[in-house]
Amino acid sequence: HLPFVLFSGVNVLESRDLAMQVAEEHVKVTEALGIPYVFKGSFDKANRSSINSFRGPGMEEGLKILQEIKETFNVPVITDVHEAYQCAPVAEVADVIQLPAFLSRQTDLVVEMAKTGAVINIKKAQFLAPHEMKHILKKCEEAGNDQLMLCERGTMMGYNNLVVDMLGFGEMKKFDYPVMFDVTHSLQRPGGREDSADGRRAQVTELARAGMSLGLSSLFLETHPAPDSAKCDGPCALPLGKLAPFLKQMKQLDELVKTFDELDTRA
Amino acid sequence: HLPFVLFSGVNVLESRDLAMQVAEEHVKVTEALGIPYVFKGSFDKANRSSINSFRGPGMEEGLKILQEIKETFNVPVITDVHEAYQCAPVAEVADVIQLPAFLSRQTDLVVEMAKTGAVINIKKAQFLAPHEMKHILKKCEEAGNDQLMLCERGTMMGYNNLVVDMLGFGEMKKFDYPVMFDVTHSLQRPGGREDSADGRRAQVTELARAGMSLGLSSLFLETHPAPDSAKCDGPCALPLGKLAPFLKQMKQLDELVKTFDELDTRA
Amino acid sequence: HLPFVLFSGVNVLESRDLAMQVAEEHVKVTEALGIPYVFKGSFDKANRSSINSFRGPGMEEGLKILQEIKETFNVPVITDVHEAYQCAPVAEVADVIQLPAFLSRQTDLVVEMAKTGAVINIKKAQFLAPHEMKHILKKCEEAGNDQLMLCERGTMMGYNNLVVDMLGFGEMKKFDYPVMFDVTHSLQRPGGREDSADGRRAQVTELARAGMSLGLSSLFLETHPAPDSAKCDGPCALPLGKLAPFLKQMKQLDELVKTFDELDTRA
Amino acid sequence: HLPFVLFSGVNVLESRDLAMQVAEEHVKVTEALGIPYVFKGSFDKANRSSINSFRGPGMEEGLKILQEIKETFNVPVITDVHEAYQCAPVAEVADVIQLPAFLSRQTDLVVEMAKTGAVINIKKAQFLAPHEMKHILKKCEEAGNDQLMLCERGTMMGYNNLVVDMLGFGEMKKFDYPVMFDVTHSLQRPGGREDSADGRRAQVTELARAGMSLGLSSLFLETHPAPDSAKCDGPCALPLGKLAPFLKQMKQLDELVKTFDELDTRA
């Protein structure tokens, strides 16, 4: 029962300065609370609703920012890949590489990720049942990589809505890999705005508590100093100024539930 | 931020002796933990899948059992009503009367329940969105009763499955009535067995923790000394022998989260 | 492969005159098209969203209207019952009595309906899978009535939305009872308006065609001369003035598909 | 109101001989019935559940088979692409290139497809609402291609199930592009088998009728001479031997409904 690890940062690497500001605040807060921390930032948002949406700095520039963050703050970093050719160069910088939810069944990408030897964070697709994740885990294993994590980020429940099925965490824990909770993406309302997804960031603490009460390996967040002017997924982002009190609750909760015995309630 | 109240007991009043045994164990455990307790037992299961399913002792006999429990253990009791004519006699014994989920939109029943002046526990129907509960609250208020509680018990997600939308608790809290979590019914798999619903009682602790982490007014449980031989909803019942360690976790969790400040994460 | 029977009329019996007007138009149109016809009208809407919603004339007055329609137009009538005591008197007038979707699992009501010997139309609850309807059919059979019909009216798909699963008709046909399609209720958007359900009557022809293309026993409709001023479910009602061209399409479609051979596509 | 076009053939190009056999039967049947025909075959199944599943002959070999079919039978062909680099070479052979459902939001792929100038068939993702397809259409238009088609293939309804929302066709028709119905993929039960999706091919005629009754531009099918030994999606495939009687029904239905007037049922 290790304490939870925080994977957090920004949705997209809007700029080097924003990334540095966000990383600095995270390092300060997590050190004070004793929470192991991994910086998260995307170099490309490859599936925006609109062709005109901001996509990010691109791989080359993005990896430079991630490298600077690693060196400046001495923290590991995570980022996501979208095409097979990105896996090797990204894994040279990123400690953890992430398989996007919509792409989680693309065999070539999965295999190329596996080959890097990096830790892989597999996002559960919104259209998959928890038990179906075993297929993706098996693909990675058969490609020679068992440094795997599973990440819940909500399941489609009717049109334009996501729900987090709390029973899914237990199902995924049975695969014996760490299970993480991406709480901010789970707050999305897909298609909820004219040109993009809407979100329910006012409820981020509630949803995060529910997940953390189960005793998870990791929590995944996206934050922004000014969510209303974020270039992507602002409606879901935790305001950076609330990071400290938010994490303090999560830390206390995590510590408590990890003292609990597992109860066999079958009989 | 009062401590949570436990509404718990049996699904159906299988017999006077079973009810007494279950009540006794609950009283012992809740006193030890300092949890306010209300005994729950149904006198009639009016919507079983099969006409041959056990339905219970009926209203007259059932109320006798509830009366004996009240007097013996000095605890309030809750039970559910299904038809308008039952409301008045049931409210003479029961401190809280419960509106079943499938019947939650039946105006005559709601009005008759309201007239009794008893506290009313309104189960959220599996087919209603959280925000739609305002209509049922309003029906009760207009019928002259504002001693109301709302109770989550899962929402239909595709065929033969229920999911608890943790964001729904927050939506329902906005109505300014106590919100309860019926965790055992939320574990149902409707239509999952040849003649009845299946359930996931092995996961009761997980789901209960997720709900309790939100800081709820009450928790609702059904228990059984031998779930596999229960006459109704055994697949969802908490084994009575696990009540003490289960509640101990809930109590600790409730105490912790009720020390948390509410965070405004809108900006 | 008999031609389809039309069950149609009004949602609620708003007044004797409205009911007569609607019945007269239906009789004229169905006679011209050669469609067997049963008049539909409810005497009580027992589960409106609001306590102040119009509920109807009540049982006594409603049955008088239905009786007058039977005698004036020489057509059978269908109406719905909500409580056990209504079954016997209603069955004296109504040729078919209907079990409401939300109440479809209430054993006492089902048993009392069965006892009347009337034909029973069982609405599939929005929260049940097609295969679960076998339990309700069995309840009726065990109560001594096998004059049964099943009626599709949409299934909950996420919050505030219904969908008609076209594969469900085939599953329900396997029970060897007539299967009817209530197309207008299937157009509901539950909770879609401030005080009531919204609907998609602009799409009634599309959805009706899809159902009728499967070769069904019956079609169920609610109509209104002025849907926008209807006292209940106007957003779903077929405008009475469009009944003739609408039914002409349904008749042609029904005739064609009932000439089709059943294809075994398993191998 | 043009007659429907058939896009049909095989799921994956298992072999040159199988493809030729299937194409020959389709050409014979569609000529006899006067149905315009486009051959469909995939050269790579890029998102199989298992890493060991059969994926196909690959792009180079697959395009050779498609070219031979074009020349031998003088029919257009459609195939799907999965990565940006495939678009240009595939469009040299294929008359229509298809955007897979899971990839329908990947901007780079969409843009590269648009650049080819080929007709693009956009599969509606199982996780998107019909109205959200406007974003993908707009991406293509902004990339300079308005030779577009939309294709329904079912929407996720709870875990491991798809449903076709018949009202979605009407919503998608409003975008003023042709709307196609992929009936065989709509029959999938995702995750329904140990290593792959299950399907409901016994119901293909029912579901196809429901769709065709709406008056569609095109129908999409996958067939196999021996579905139980197909290398991919056999549980959904129409047995090739049933193609003729199946299409005869679809042709008659299409002809009838395209004589129907559009009814304005709003008032």
mmCIF file of N, CA, C and O in Angstrom, chain B residues 7-79:
data_model
loop_
_atom_site.group_PDB
_atom_site.id
_atom_site.type_symbol
_atom_site.label_atom_id
_atom_site.label_comp_id
_atom_site.label_asym_id
_atom_site.label_seq_id
_atom_site.Cartn_x
_atom_site.Cartn_y
_atom_site.Cartn_z
ATOM 1 N N PHE B 7 -29.078 3.606 7.898
ATOM 2 C CA PHE B 7 -30.376 2.940 7.696
ATOM 3 C C PHE B 7 -30.038 1.546 7.203
ATOM 4 O O PHE B 7 -29.576 1.385 6.063
ATOM 5 N N SER B 8 -30.270 0.561 8.025
ATOM 6 C CA SER B 8 -29.846 -0.767 7.619
ATOM 7 C C SER B 8 -30.669 -1.831 8.305
ATOM 8 O O SER B 8 -31.320 -1.596 9.316
ATOM 9 N N GLY B 9 -30.647 -3.016 7.737
ATOM 10 C CA GLY B 9 -31.363 -4.140 8.316
ATOM 11 C C GLY B 9 -31.459 -5.225 7.284
ATOM 12 O O GLY B 9 -30.429 -5.680 6.791
ATOM 13 N N VAL B 10 -32.697 -5.596 6.951
ATOM 14 C CA VAL B 10 -32.900 -6.686 5.990
ATOM 15 C C VAL B 10 -33.638 -6.172 4.772
ATOM 16 O O VAL B 10 -34.328 -5.155 4.825
ATOM 17 N N ASN B 11 -33.518 -6.901 3.695
ATOM 18 C CA ASN B 11 -34.301 -6.591 2.517
ATOM 19 C C ASN B 11 -35.774 -6.827 2.860
ATOM 20 O O ASN B 11 -36.518 -5.873 3.043
ATOM 21 N N VAL B 12 -36.167 -8.066 2.981
ATOM 22 C CA VAL B 12 -37.553 -8.369 3.336
ATOM 23 C C VAL B 12 -37.572 -9.018 4.725
ATOM 24 O O VAL B 12 -36.627 -9.705 5.120
ATOM 25 N N LEU B 13 -38.642 -8.767 5.443
ATOM 26 C CA LEU B 13 -38.790 -9.329 6.794
ATOM 27 C C LEU B 13 -39.110 -10.815 6.660
ATOM 28 O O LEU B 13 -40.260 -11.239 6.761
ATOM 29 N N GLU B 14 -38.075 -11.613 6.453
ATOM 30 C CA GLU B 14 -38.283 -13.047 6.193
ATOM 31 C C GLU B 14 -38.998 -13.715 7.362
ATOM 32 O O GLU B 14 -39.847 -14.580 7.169
ATOM 33 N N SER B 15 -38.618 -13.309 8.554
ATOM 34 C CA SER B 15 -39.272 -13.854 9.753
ATOM 35 C C SER B 15 -38.997 -12.904 10.900
ATOM 36 O O SER B 15 -38.071 -12.093 10.846
ATOM 37 N N ARG B 16 -39.786 -13.019 11.945
ATOM 38 C CA ARG B 16 -39.598 -12.202 13.148
ATOM 39 C C ARG B 16 -38.226 -12.471 13.740
ATOM 40 O O ARG B 16 -37.503 -11.556 14.143
ATOM 41 N N ASP B 17 -37.818 -13.735 13.753
ATOM 42 C CA ASP B 17 -36.549 -14.067 14.401
ATOM 43 C C ASP B 17 -35.348 -13.525 13.643
ATOM 44 O O ASP B 17 -34.404 -13.002 14.233
ATOM 45 N N LEU B 18 -35.407 -13.647 12.323
ATOM 46 C CA LEU B 18 -34.310 -13.107 11.527
ATOM 47 C C LEU B 18 -34.201 -11.599 11.754
ATOM 48 O O LEU B 18 -33.097 -11.057 11.932
ATOM 49 N N ALA B 19 -35.340 -10.927 11.722
ATOM 50 C CA ALA B 19 -35.334 -9.473 11.891
ATOM 51 C C ALA B 19 -34.736 -9.091 13.242
ATOM 52 O O ALA B 19 -33.935 -8.151 13.347
ATOM 53 N N MET B 20 -35.121 -9.822 14.275
ATOM 54 C CA MET B 20 -34.610 -9.524 15.618
ATOM 55 C C MET B 20 -33.092 -9.755 15.686
ATOM 56 O O MET B 20 -32.353 -8.949 16.264
ATOM 57 N N GLN B 21 -32.656 -10.837 15.091
ATOM 58 C CA GLN B 21 -31.215 -11.140 15.092
ATOM 59 C C GLN B 21 -30.418 -10.042 14.381
ATOM 60 O O GLN B 21 -29.380 -9.569 14.893
ATOM 61 N N VAL B 22 -30.929 -9.632 13.237
ATOM 62 C CA VAL B 22 -30.233 -8.605 12.467
ATOM 63 C C VAL B 22 -30.253 -7.269 13.216
ATOM 64 O O VAL B 22 -29.234 -6.559 13.280
ATOM 65 N N ALA B 23 -31.393 -6.940 13.776
ATOM 66 C CA ALA B 23 -31.489 -5.678 14.520
ATOM 67 C C ALA B 23 -30.519 -5.675 15.700
ATOM 68 O O ALA B 23 -29.827 -4.680 15.958
ATOM 69 N N GLU B 24 -30.473 -6.781 16.397
ATOM 70 C CA GLU B 24 -29.620 -6.864 17.578
ATOM 71 C C GLU B 24 -28.145 -6.627 17.219
ATOM 72 O O GLU B 24 -27.432 -5.867 17.876
ATOM 73 N N GLU B 25 -27.716 -7.281 16.150
ATOM 74 C CA GLU B 25 -26.332 -7.113 15.719
ATOM 75 C C GLU B 25 -26.061 -5.656 15.322
ATOM 76 O O GLU B 25 -25.006 -5.094 15.651
ATOM 77 N N HIS B 26 -27.009 -5.062 14.621
ATOM 78 C CA HIS B 26 -26.831 -3.667 14.203
ATOM 79 C C HIS B 26 -26.737 -2.736 15.408
ATOM 80 O O HIS B 26 -25.930 -1.806 15.435
ATOM 81 N N VAL B 27 -27.605 -2.971 16.376
ATOM 82 C CA VAL B 27 -27.611 -2.105 17.562
ATOM 83 C C VAL B 27 -26.268 -2.221 18.285
ATOM 84 O O VAL B 27 -25.660 -1.219 18.675
ATOM 85 N N LYS B 28 -25.804 -3.436 18.409
ATOM 86 C CA LYS B 28 -24.532 -3.661 19.102
ATOM 87 C C LYS B 28 -23.385 -2.952 18.374
ATOM 88 O O LYS B 28 -22.596 -2.201 18.965
ATOM 89 N N VAL B 29 -23.314 -3.157 17.067
ATOM 90 C CA VAL B 29 -22.201 -2.597 16.296
ATOM 91 C C VAL B 29 -22.278 -1.073 16.225
ATOM 92 O O VAL B 29 -21.260 -0.381 16.378
ATOM 93 N N THR B 30 -23.464 -0.538 15.984
ATOM 94 C CA THR B 30 -23.570 0.917 15.828
ATOM 95 C C THR B 30 -23.354 1.641 17.162
ATOM 96 O O THR B 30 -22.794 2.740 17.183
ATOM 97 N N GLU B 31 -23.781 1.015 18.255
ATOM 98 C CA GLU B 31 -23.516 1.641 19.563
ATOM 99 C C GLU B 31 -22.021 1.708 19.830
ATOM 100 O O GLU B 31 -21.495 2.713 20.288
ATOM 101 N N ALA B 32 -21.362 0.616 19.506
ATOM 102 C CA ALA B 32 -19.918 0.585 19.742
ATOM 103 C C ALA B 32 -19.190 1.655 18.926
ATOM 104 O O ALA B 32 -18.197 2.231 19.365
ATOM 105 N N LEU B 33 -19.708 1.903 17.731
ATOM 106 C CA LEU B 33 -19.035 2.860 16.839
ATOM 107 C C LEU B 33 -19.605 4.275 16.947
ATOM 108 O O LEU B 33 -19.084 5.198 16.312
ATOM 109 N N GLY B 34 -20.698 4.426 17.691
ATOM 110 C CA GLY B 34 -21.293 5.760 17.812
ATOM 111 C C GLY B 34 -21.970 6.231 16.533
ATOM 112 O O GLY B 34 -21.885 7.404 16.162
ATOM 113 N N ILE B 35 -22.646 5.302 15.864
ATOM 114 C CA ILE B 35 -23.357 5.647 14.629
ATOM 115 C C ILE B 35 -24.859 5.642 14.893
ATOM 116 O O ILE B 35 -25.401 4.628 15.327
ATOM 117 N N PRO B 36 -25.542 6.763 14.638
ATOM 118 C CA PRO B 36 -27.010 6.777 14.795
ATOM 119 C C PRO B 36 -27.631 5.755 13.844
ATOM 120 O O PRO B 36 -27.207 5.661 12.689
ATOM 121 N N TYR B 37 -28.626 5.022 14.320
ATOM 122 C CA TYR B 37 -29.099 3.856 13.577
ATOM 123 C C TYR B 37 -30.619 3.812 13.438
ATOM 124 O O TYR B 37 -31.355 4.031 14.396
ATOM 125 N N VAL B 38 -31.079 3.467 12.222
ATOM 126 C CA VAL B 38 -32.495 3.253 11.926
ATOM 127 C C VAL B 38 -32.632 1.863 11.318
ATOM 128 O O VAL B 38 -31.964 1.561 10.325
ATOM 129 N N PHE B 39 -33.530 1.035 11.877
ATOM 130 C CA PHE B 39 -33.717 -0.322 11.347
ATOM 131 C C PHE B 39 -34.560 -0.296 10.084
ATOM 132 O O PHE B 39 -35.587 0.367 10.022
ATOM 133 N N LYS B 40 -34.158 -1.082 9.079
ATOM 134 C CA LYS B 40 -34.898 -1.165 7.820
ATOM 135 C C LYS B 40 -35.371 -2.588 7.559
ATOM 136 O O LYS B 40 -34.585 -3.547 7.675
ATOM 137 N N GLY B 41 -36.637 -2.725 7.159
ATOM 138 C CA GLY B 41 -37.163 -4.025 6.759
ATOM 139 C C GLY B 41 -38.438 -3.827 5.963
ATOM 140 O O GLY B 41 -39.262 -2.981 6.300
ATOM 141 N N SER B 42 -38.603 -4.601 4.862
ATOM 142 C CA SER B 42 -39.796 -4.478 4.017
ATOM 143 C C SER B 42 -40.803 -5.558 4.382
ATOM 144 O O SER B 42 -40.431 -6.714 4.584
ATOM 145 N N PHE B 43 -42.080 -5.170 4.406
ATOM 146 C CA PHE B 43 -43.129 -6.170 4.688
ATOM 147 C C PHE B 43 -43.647 -6.814 3.403
ATOM 148 O O PHE B 43 -44.284 -7.851 3.423
ATOM 149 N N ASP B 44 -43.368 -6.179 2.258
ATOM 150 C CA ASP B 44 -43.849 -6.724 0.986
ATOM 151 C C ASP B 44 -42.888 -6.326 -0.117
ATOM 152 O O ASP B 44 -42.521 -5.162 -0.231
ATOM 153 N N LYS B 45 -42.475 -7.298 -0.914
ATOM 154 C CA LYS B 45 -41.693 -6.997 -2.115
ATOM 155 C C LYS B 45 -42.679 -7.066 -3.271
ATOM 156 O O LYS B 45 -43.006 -8.145 -3.779
ATOM 157 N N ALA B 46 -43.132 -5.898 -3.678
ATOM 158 C CA ALA B 46 -44.285 -5.837 -4.582
ATOM 159 C C ALA B 46 -43.928 -5.950 -6.048
ATOM 160 O O ALA B 46 -44.810 -5.963 -6.900
ATOM 161 N N ASN B 47 -42.647 -5.989 -6.375
ATOM 162 C CA ASN B 47 -42.288 -6.003 -7.797
ATOM 163 C C ASN B 47 -41.236 -7.061 -8.126
ATOM 164 O O ASN B 47 -40.367 -6.827 -8.953
ATOM 165 N N ARG B 48 -41.350 -8.209 -7.498
ATOM 166 C CA ARG B 48 -40.413 -9.285 -7.807
ATOM 167 C C ARG B 48 -40.501 -9.695 -9.278
ATOM 168 O O ARG B 48 -41.532 -9.533 -9.918
ATOM 169 N N SER B 49 -39.422 -10.259 -9.785
ATOM 170 C CA SER B 49 -39.404 -10.697 -11.185
ATOM 171 C C SER B 49 -40.438 -11.790 -11.425
ATOM 172 O O SER B 49 -41.082 -11.833 -12.462
ATOM 173 N N SER B 50 -40.612 -12.656 -10.452
ATOM 174 C CA SER B 50 -41.499 -13.793 -10.648
ATOM 175 C C SER B 50 -42.672 -13.739 -9.693
ATOM 176 O O SER B 50 -42.573 -13.279 -8.555
ATOM 177 N N ILE B 51 -43.814 -14.252 -10.164
ATOM 178 C CA ILE B 51 -45.018 -14.283 -9.321
ATOM 179 C C ILE B 51 -44.814 -15.238 -8.147
ATOM 180 O O ILE B 51 -45.499 -15.133 -7.132
ATOM 181 N N ASN B 52 -43.892 -16.175 -8.281
ATOM 182 C CA ASN B 52 -43.664 -17.158 -7.222
ATOM 183 C C ASN B 52 -42.602 -16.737 -6.226
ATOM 184 O O ASN B 52 -42.334 -17.450 -5.263
ATOM 185 N N SER B 53 -41.977 -15.604 -6.449
ATOM 186 C CA SER B 53 -40.945 -15.153 -5.521
ATOM 187 C C SER B 53 -41.573 -14.845 -4.157
ATOM 188 O O SER B 53 -42.729 -14.430 -4.062
ATOM 189 N N PHE B 54 -40.775 -15.014 -3.142
ATOM 190 C CA PHE B 54 -41.209 -14.677 -1.786
ATOM 191 C C PHE B 54 -41.462 -13.184 -1.698
ATOM 192 O O PHE B 54 -40.664 -12.372 -2.153
ATOM 193 N N ARG B 55 -42.607 -12.805 -1.136
ATOM 194 C CA ARG B 55 -42.931 -11.383 -1.061
ATOM 195 C C ARG B 55 -42.835 -10.797 0.333
ATOM 196 O O ARG B 55 -42.729 -9.598 0.504
ATOM 197 N N GLY B 56 -42.932 -11.615 1.374
ATOM 198 C CA GLY B 56 -42.857 -11.078 2.729
ATOM 199 C C GLY B 56 -44.101 -11.369 3.533
ATOM 200 O O GLY B 56 -45.038 -11.994 3.040
ATOM 201 N N PRO B 57 -44.111 -10.890 4.782
ATOM 202 C CA PRO B 57 -45.186 -11.236 5.714
ATOM 203 C C PRO B 57 -46.465 -10.425 5.493
ATOM 204 O O PRO B 57 -47.482 -10.724 6.120
ATOM 205 N N GLY B 58 -46.427 -9.430 4.644
ATOM 206 C CA GLY B 58 -47.601 -8.569 4.476
ATOM 207 C C GLY B 58 -47.577 -7.425 5.479
ATOM 208 O O GLY B 58 -46.789 -7.415 6.431
ATOM 209 N N MET B 59 -48.457 -6.447 5.256
ATOM 210 C CA MET B 59 -48.396 -5.216 6.047
ATOM 211 C C MET B 59 -48.670 -5.437 7.538
ATOM 212 O O MET B 59 -47.911 -4.962 8.377
ATOM 213 N N GLU B 60 -49.725 -6.155 7.826
ATOM 214 C CA GLU B 60 -50.132 -6.277 9.227
ATOM 215 C C GLU B 60 -49.057 -6.969 10.066
ATOM 216 O O GLU B 60 -48.590 -6.441 11.081
ATOM 217 N N GLU B 61 -48.638 -8.123 9.579
ATOM 218 C CA GLU B 61 -47.629 -8.893 10.295
ATOM 219 C C GLU B 61 -46.284 -8.146 10.310
ATOM 220 O O GLU B 61 -45.576 -8.127 11.323
ATOM 221 N N GLY B 62 -45.987 -7.532 9.201
ATOM 222 C CA GLY B 62 -44.719 -6.813 9.093
ATOM 223 C C GLY B 62 -44.646 -5.654 10.080
ATOM 224 O O GLY B 62 -43.607 -5.418 10.728
ATOM 225 N N LEU B 63 -45.750 -4.927 10.203
ATOM 226 C CA LEU B 63 -45.746 -3.791 11.134
ATOM 227 C C LEU B 63 -45.575 -4.264 12.571
ATOM 228 O O LEU B 63 -44.955 -3.589 13.395
ATOM 229 N N LYS B 64 -46.106 -5.444 12.866
ATOM 230 C CA LYS B 64 -45.915 -5.997 14.224
ATOM 231 C C LYS B 64 -44.437 -6.229 14.507
ATOM 232 O O LYS B 64 -43.944 -5.948 15.603
ATOM 233 N N ILE B 65 -43.768 -6.794 13.518
ATOM 234 C CA ILE B 65 -42.336 -7.044 13.705
ATOM 235 C C ILE B 65 -41.579 -5.723 13.891
ATOM 236 O O ILE B 65 -40.739 -5.579 14.788
ATOM 237 N N LEU B 66 -41.893 -4.756 13.050
ATOM 238 C CA LEU B 66 -41.217 -3.453 13.168
ATOM 239 C C LEU B 66 -41.497 -2.821 14.535
ATOM 240 O O LEU B 66 -40.607 -2.236 15.159
ATOM 241 N N GLN B 67 -42.740 -2.957 15.000
ATOM 242 C CA GLN B 67 -43.108 -2.400 16.313
ATOM 243 C C GLN B 67 -42.288 -3.073 17.423
ATOM 244 O O GLN B 67 -41.768 -2.393 18.318
ATOM 245 N N GLU B 68 -42.150 -4.365 17.306
ATOM 246 C CA GLU B 68 -41.385 -5.082 18.334
ATOM 247 C C GLU B 68 -39.916 -4.637 18.329
ATOM 248 O O GLU B 68 -39.290 -4.473 19.384
ATOM 249 N N ILE B 69 -39.397 -4.421 17.138
ATOM 250 C CA ILE B 69 -38.000 -3.966 17.046
ATOM 251 C C ILE B 69 -37.832 -2.577 17.657
ATOM 252 O O ILE B 69 -36.877 -2.303 18.396
ATOM 253 N N LYS B 70 -38.771 -1.691 17.333
ATOM 254 C CA LYS B 70 -38.726 -0.342 17.925
ATOM 255 C C LYS B 70 -38.679 -0.412 19.441
ATOM 256 O O LYS B 70 -37.907 0.274 20.108
ATOM 257 N N GLU B 71 -39.577 -1.238 19.983
ATOM 258 C CA GLU B 71 -39.717 -1.285 21.442
ATOM 259 C C GLU B 71 -38.544 -2.009 22.105
ATOM 260 O O GLU B 71 -38.044 -1.589 23.130
ATOM 261 N N THR B 72 -38.138 -3.082 21.471
ATOM 262 C CA THR B 72 -37.066 -3.875 22.070
ATOM 263 C C THR B 72 -35.736 -3.130 22.073
ATOM 264 O O THR B 72 -35.002 -3.134 23.061
ATOM 265 N N PHE B 73 -35.450 -2.488 20.932
ATOM 266 C CA PHE B 73 -34.118 -1.902 20.778
ATOM 267 C C PHE B 73 -34.106 -0.388 20.866
ATOM 268 O O PHE B 73 -33.044 0.231 20.791
ATOM 269 N N ASN B 74 -35.312 0.178 20.966
ATOM 270 C CA ASN B 74 -35.408 1.633 21.071
ATOM 271 C C ASN B 74 -34.728 2.341 19.891
ATOM 272 O O ASN B 74 -33.936 3.268 20.064
ATOM 273 N N VAL B 75 -35.043 1.857 18.690
ATOM 274 C CA VAL B 75 -34.507 2.483 17.465
ATOM 275 C C VAL B 75 -35.668 2.871 16.550
ATOM 276 O O VAL B 75 -36.719 2.236 16.579
ATOM 277 N N PRO B 76 -35.474 3.922 15.763
ATOM 278 C CA PRO B 76 -36.487 4.238 14.747
ATOM 279 C C PRO B 76 -36.462 3.183 13.651
ATOM 280 O O PRO B 76 -35.470 2.467 13.494
ATOM 281 N N VAL B 77 -37.548 3.100 12.884
ATOM 282 C CA VAL B 77 -37.586 2.122 11.782
ATOM 283 C C VAL B 77 -38.039 2.797 10.482
ATOM 284 O O VAL B 77 -38.752 3.803 10.486
ATOM 285 N N ILE B 78 -37.608 2.194 9.382
ATOM 286 C CA ILE B 78 -38.003 2.653 8.050
ATOM 287 C C ILE B 78 -38.542 1.459 7.286
ATOM 288 O O ILE B 78 -38.027 0.347 7.412
ATOM 289 N N THR B 79 -39.593 1.700 6.498
ATOM 290 C CA THR B 79 -40.090 0.661 5.598
ATOM 291 C C THR B 79 -40.711 1.335 4.378
ATOM 292 O O THR B 79 -40.960 2.536 4.385
#
